[in-house]
Coordinates of C-alpha atoms and ligand atoms in Angstrom, one line a residue:
M1 CA 0.0 0.0 0.0
S2 CA 1.1 3.6 -0.5
T3 CA 0.5 5.4 2.7
R4 CA 0.8 9.2 3.1
L5 CA 1.2 11.1 6.4
Y6 CA 0.1 14.7 6.8
E7 CA 1.9 16.7 9.6
H8 CA 2.7 20.3 10.2
P9 CA 4.6 22.3 12.8
I10 CA 1.6 24.6 13.5
F11 CA -0.1 21.6 15.3
L12 CA 2.5 22.1 18.1
E13 CA 1.5 25.7 18.5
H14 CA -2.1 25.1 19.6
I15 CA -1.3 25.6 23.3
T16 CA -3.4 24.3 26.2
P17 CA -2.9 25.1 29.9
E18 CA -0.2 23.4 31.9
G19 CA -1.3 19.9 32.9
H20 CA -4.0 19.6 30.2
P21 CA -4.0 16.1 28.6
E22 CA -4.4 17.3 25.0
R23 CA -0.9 18.8 24.6
S24 CA 1.8 19.3 22.0
D25 CA 3.9 16.6 23.5
R26 CA 1.5 14.0 22.1
L27 CA 2.6 14.8 18.6
R28 CA 6.3 15.0 19.6
A29 CA 6.0 11.4 21.0
L30 CA 4.2 10.3 17.8
N31 CA 7.0 11.9 15.7
V32 CA 9.6 10.0 17.5
A33 CA 7.7 6.7 17.0
L34 CA 7.2 7.5 13.2
G35 CA 10.9 8.3 12.9
H36 CA 11.7 4.5 13.2
P37 CA 13.2 2.9 10.1
H38 CA 10.0 0.9 9.8
F39 CA 8.3 4.1 8.5
E40 CA 10.9 4.9 5.8
R41 CA 8.4 4.3 3.0
L42 CA 5.8 6.6 4.5
D43 CA 5.1 9.6 2.2
R44 CA 5.4 12.6 4.5
Q45 CA 3.7 15.8 3.5
Q46 CA 3.0 19.1 5.1
A47 CA -0.8 19.5 5.6
P48 CA -2.2 22.5 3.7
Q49 CA -4.3 25.1 5.6
A50 CA -8.0 25.0 4.7
S51 CA -9.9 28.1 4.1
E52 CA -12.4 29.2 6.8
D53 CA -15.2 28.3 4.3
A54 CA -14.2 24.6 4.7
V55 CA -15.6 24.7 8.2
L56 CA -19.0 25.4 6.7
L57 CA -19.1 21.9 5.2
A58 CA -20.2 20.7 8.6
H59 CA -21.0 23.7 10.8
P60 CA -23.1 26.9 10.5
E61 CA -21.4 30.2 10.1
E62 CA -22.3 31.3 13.6
H63 CA -20.2 28.5 15.0
L64 CA -17.2 29.5 12.9
F65 CA -17.6 33.1 14.0
A66 CA -18.0 32.1 17.6
V67 CA -14.8 30.2 17.6
M68 CA -12.9 33.0 15.7
R69 CA -14.1 35.5 18.3
Q70 CA -12.7 33.4 21.2
V71 CA -9.2 32.9 19.8
P72 CA -6.9 35.3 21.7
E73 CA -4.5 37.7 20.0
E74 CA -1.8 38.3 22.6
D75 CA 1.2 35.8 22.7
G76 CA 1.0 33.6 25.7
E77 CA -2.8 34.2 26.2
I78 CA -5.1 31.2 26.5
N79 CA -8.9 31.5 26.4
Q80 CA -11.3 28.9 27.7
L81 CA -14.1 28.2 25.2
E82 CA -16.0 25.8 27.4
A83 CA -15.3 23.4 30.3
D84 CA -12.2 21.8 28.9
T85 CA -11.6 23.4 25.5
Y86 CA -9.0 26.1 25.2
A87 CA -7.7 28.3 22.4
S88 CA -4.3 30.1 22.1
P89 CA -3.4 32.6 19.3
K90 CA -2.4 29.9 16.8
S91 CA -5.3 27.6 17.5
L92 CA -7.4 28.6 14.6
Q93 CA -4.6 28.2 12.2
A94 CA -3.8 24.8 13.7
A95 CA -7.5 23.7 13.5
L96 CA -7.8 24.9 9.8
T97 CA -4.6 23.0 9.0
G98 CA -6.0 19.9 10.5
I99 CA -9.1 20.3 8.3
G100 CA -6.8 21.0 5.3
G101 CA -4.9 17.8 6.0
A102 CA -8.1 15.8 6.2
M103 CA -9.5 17.3 3.0
A104 CA -6.2 16.7 1.2
A105 CA -6.2 13.1 2.4
V106 CA -9.6 12.6 0.9
D107 CA -8.3 14.1 -2.4
D108 CA -5.3 11.8 -2.3
V109 CA -7.3 8.6 -1.9
F110 CA -9.8 9.6 -4.7
T111 CA -7.1 10.7 -7.2
G112 CA -4.8 7.7 -6.5
K113 CA -1.9 9.7 -4.9
A114 CA -2.1 7.4 -2.0
D115 CA -4.1 4.2 -1.0
N116 CA -4.5 5.5 2.5
V117 CA -3.5 8.5 4.6
F118 CA -3.0 9.3 8.3
V119 CA -3.4 12.9 9.5
A120 CA -1.4 13.6 12.6
S121 CA -3.1 16.8 13.7
R122 CA -4.4 18.5 16.7
P123 CA -6.8 19.9 18.0
P124 CA -8.9 16.8 17.6
G125 CA -12.5 17.0 16.2
H126 CA -15.0 14.2 17.0
H127 CA -16.6 16.0 20.0
A128 CA -17.4 19.2 18.0
E129 CA -21.1 19.2 17.3
K130 CA -22.8 21.3 14.6
S131 CA -22.9 24.4 16.7
K132 CA -20.7 23.6 19.7
A133 CA -17.0 23.3 20.5
M134 CA -16.4 20.8 23.2
G135 CA -14.1 18.1 24.6
F136 CA -10.8 19.7 23.2
C137 CA -12.4 20.0 19.7
F138 CA -13.4 23.1 17.7
F139 CA -14.4 21.7 14.3
N140 CA -15.3 18.2 13.3
N141 CA -12.5 17.2 11.0
A142 CA -14.0 13.7 10.1
A143 CA -17.4 15.3 9.3
I144 CA -15.8 17.9 7.1
A145 CA -13.7 15.3 5.3
A146 CA -16.9 13.2 4.7
R147 CA -18.8 16.1 3.2
H148 CA -15.8 17.0 1.1
A149 CA -15.6 13.4 -0.3
Q150 CA -19.3 13.7 -1.2
L151 CA -19.2 17.1 -2.8
K152 CA -15.9 17.0 -4.6
H153 CA -15.5 13.4 -5.4
G154 CA -19.0 12.2 -5.7
A155 CA -18.8 9.6 -2.9
E156 CA -22.3 8.3 -2.3
R157 CA -21.7 6.5 1.0
V158 CA -19.1 7.4 3.5
A159 CA -18.4 5.4 6.7
I160 CA -16.8 7.0 9.8
V161 CA -15.5 4.5 12.3
D162 CA -14.6 6.0 15.6
W163 CA -12.6 3.9 18.1
D164 CA -11.6 6.7 20.4
V165 CA -12.5 5.6 23.9
H166 CA -15.0 8.6 24.2
H167 CA -18.2 8.6 22.2
G168 CA -18.0 10.8 19.0
N169 CA -21.0 12.8 20.0
G170 CA -20.2 15.6 17.5
T171 CA -20.0 13.3 14.5
Q172 CA -23.3 11.6 15.6
D173 CA -24.9 15.0 16.0
I174 CA -23.9 16.1 12.5
F175 CA -25.0 12.9 10.7
W176 CA -28.0 11.9 12.9
D177 CA -30.5 12.2 10.0
D178 CA -28.2 11.6 7.1
P179 CA -28.5 8.2 5.5
S180 CA -25.5 8.8 3.2
V181 CA -23.0 8.6 6.2
L182 CA -22.7 5.6 8.4
F183 CA -21.2 6.4 11.9
C184 CA -19.9 3.4 13.9
S185 CA -18.4 4.0 17.4
T186 CA -16.8 1.9 20.1
H187 CA -16.4 3.7 23.3
Q188 CA -16.4 3.3 27.1
M189 CA -19.8 3.9 28.8
P190 CA -20.3 5.5 31.2
L191 CA -17.7 8.1 30.3
Y192 CA -17.5 11.6 28.9
P193 CA -19.5 12.9 27.0
G194 CA -22.3 10.6 28.2
S195 CA -23.9 9.8 24.8
G196 CA -23.5 6.7 22.7
A197 CA -26.0 4.2 24.0
K198 CA -26.9 1.3 21.8
T199 CA -30.4 2.7 21.4
E200 CA -29.1 5.8 19.7
T201 CA -29.4 4.7 16.0
G202 CA -30.1 7.9 14.1
A203 CA -33.1 8.7 12.0
H204 CA -32.2 6.1 9.3
D205 CA -30.4 3.4 11.4
T206 CA -27.0 4.7 10.1
I207 CA -25.6 5.2 13.6
V208 CA -24.1 2.2 15.2
N209 CA -23.0 2.6 18.9
A210 CA -21.2 -0.3 20.5
P211 CA -20.5 0.9 24.1
L212 CA -18.0 -1.0 26.3
S213 CA -18.2 -1.3 30.1
P214 CA -15.3 0.1 32.1
N215 CA -12.4 -2.4 32.7
V216 CA -12.9 -4.6 29.7
G217 CA -10.2 -5.2 27.2
S218 CA -9.2 -6.7 23.9
E219 CA -11.7 -9.5 23.8
H220 CA -14.8 -7.2 24.3
F221 CA -13.5 -4.6 21.9
R222 CA -12.8 -7.1 19.1
E223 CA -16.2 -8.8 19.8
A224 CA -17.9 -5.4 19.4
F225 CA -16.1 -4.8 16.2
K226 CA -17.0 -8.3 14.8
S227 CA -20.6 -8.3 15.9
R228 CA -21.6 -4.7 15.4
V229 CA -19.1 -2.5 13.4
L230 CA -18.0 -4.9 10.6
P231 CA -21.4 -6.2 9.7
A232 CA -22.8 -2.7 9.5
L233 CA -19.9 -1.7 7.3
N234 CA -20.3 -4.7 5.0
D235 CA -24.0 -4.0 4.6
F236 CA -23.4 -0.3 3.9
R237 CA -20.6 -0.8 1.3
P238 CA -18.9 2.6 1.8
D239 CA -17.0 4.4 -1.0
L240 CA -14.6 5.7 1.7
I241 CA -13.8 4.8 5.3
I242 CA -12.7 7.6 7.6
I243 CA -11.3 6.5 10.9
S244 CA -11.6 8.8 13.9
A245 CA -8.4 7.3 15.4
G246 CA -8.2 8.0 19.1
F247 CA -5.8 5.8 21.0
D248 CA -7.1 6.5 24.5
A249 CA -8.6 3.0 24.9
H250 CA -5.0 1.9 25.5
H251 CA -4.6 0.4 28.9
R252 CA -2.0 3.1 29.9
D253 CA -4.4 6.0 29.1
P254 CA -5.2 8.2 32.1
L255 CA -8.7 9.3 30.9
A256 CA -10.4 6.0 30.6
Q257 CA -10.5 2.4 31.9
I258 CA -10.5 0.2 28.7
N259 CA -7.5 -2.1 28.6
L260 CA -6.5 -2.4 24.9
V261 CA -3.0 -3.1 23.8
G262 CA -1.2 -1.8 20.7
E263 CA -1.9 -4.9 18.8
D264 CA -5.7 -4.3 19.0
F265 CA -5.3 -1.1 16.9
D266 CA -3.2 -3.1 14.4
W267 CA -6.0 -5.7 14.3
A268 CA -8.9 -3.2 14.0
T269 CA -7.0 -1.4 11.2
G270 CA -6.5 -4.7 9.3
R271 CA -10.3 -5.4 9.5
L272 CA -11.1 -1.9 8.2
L273 CA -8.6 -2.3 5.3
E274 CA -10.4 -5.5 4.4
V275 CA -13.7 -3.7 4.1
A276 CA -12.1 -0.9 2.2
D277 CA -10.6 -3.4 -0.2
K278 CA -14.1 -4.9 -0.9
S279 CA -16.1 -1.8 -1.4
A280 CA -14.0 1.4 -1.3
G281 CA -11.1 0.8 -3.6
N282 CA -8.9 0.6 -0.5
R283 CA -9.7 4.3 0.3
V284 CA -9.0 4.9 4.0
V285 CA -8.4 8.3 5.7
S286 CA -7.4 8.2 9.3
L287 CA -7.5 11.2 11.5
L288 CA -5.9 11.5 14.9
E289 CA -8.4 12.1 17.8
G290 CA -7.5 11.3 21.4
G291 CA -4.7 9.3 23.2
Y292 CA -3.2 10.9 26.2
D293 CA -0.5 8.5 27.5
L294 CA 2.5 9.4 25.4
E295 CA 3.9 5.8 25.4
G296 CA 0.5 4.3 24.7
L297 CA -0.2 6.8 21.9
A298 CA 3.2 6.3 20.2
E299 CA 2.9 2.5 20.3
S300 CA -0.7 2.3 19.2
A301 CA -0.6 4.9 16.5
G302 CA 2.7 3.5 15.2
L303 CA 1.2 0.0 14.8
H304 CA -1.9 1.6 13.2
V305 CA 0.1 3.4 10.6
L306 CA 2.4 0.3 10.0
R307 CA -0.7 -1.8 9.3
M308 CA -2.0 0.8 6.8
M309 CA 1.4 0.6 5.0
K310 CA 1.4 -3.2 4.9
G311 CA -2.3 -3.4 3.9
Ligands
ZN401 ZN1 -11.0 10.4 23.5

């Protein structure tokens, strides 16, 4: 497989307060892992910055303006947007570059520049609802990428698979009544943000929530994938798979109590590549979401990208 990586130094300049789990060191740890000779063949590219208009693919103008108003101007200043979401002067530029990377990744898999692409960006996106920044997220990168695939490349059915340990409430909110996007999520429940029950299936049964109880591990995660996520994907036959790739279900992660190991992310990636091979011309775009233990993140994301390269 030809695998592309989008990265950009601006992602390190989205600054959160001291002690905040969503911090620049996450990407530094990931960069060290991806520096291993195993990743020599990885096609590394700088993510382009998207225009502000790109945000409107998944959010109303009022939400874009509200975020823009709250980004501080003074160096060193940090503004609190809501409970745990903060913006520093470069945060908007970082968020737009994350969106730009996600959109370029979609372009690459539809034009054949790459089979699959991983976007190592921050801030993350899956908690951002249509009109609300929350959970470290301003704009929903996965949702914008899905809309871009539909509008620019004529994708009819896009699947978003979210294995971040927190429920992707934002993505669910945006696609609740849209039968052209399948949203599948495995996550710990109860846990932030509180949504993601099995009974939340969307207006057209295109939302598949597979909640996991605290303290379970590989076996339950893989079973949820095999019994809920993969059958839904195989029925839906997506033209593109977008992964909301959070690595906070790793057993070392401080924000949750699911006990996955790095190999579980390798396994899940392999299963999604199989679905993509069957219906989506191998097209897979993976976007970094959570993962707050540096060692757990580096190990898990490394195995994820390695699997994408091997196919
Ligand atoms: Zn998370």
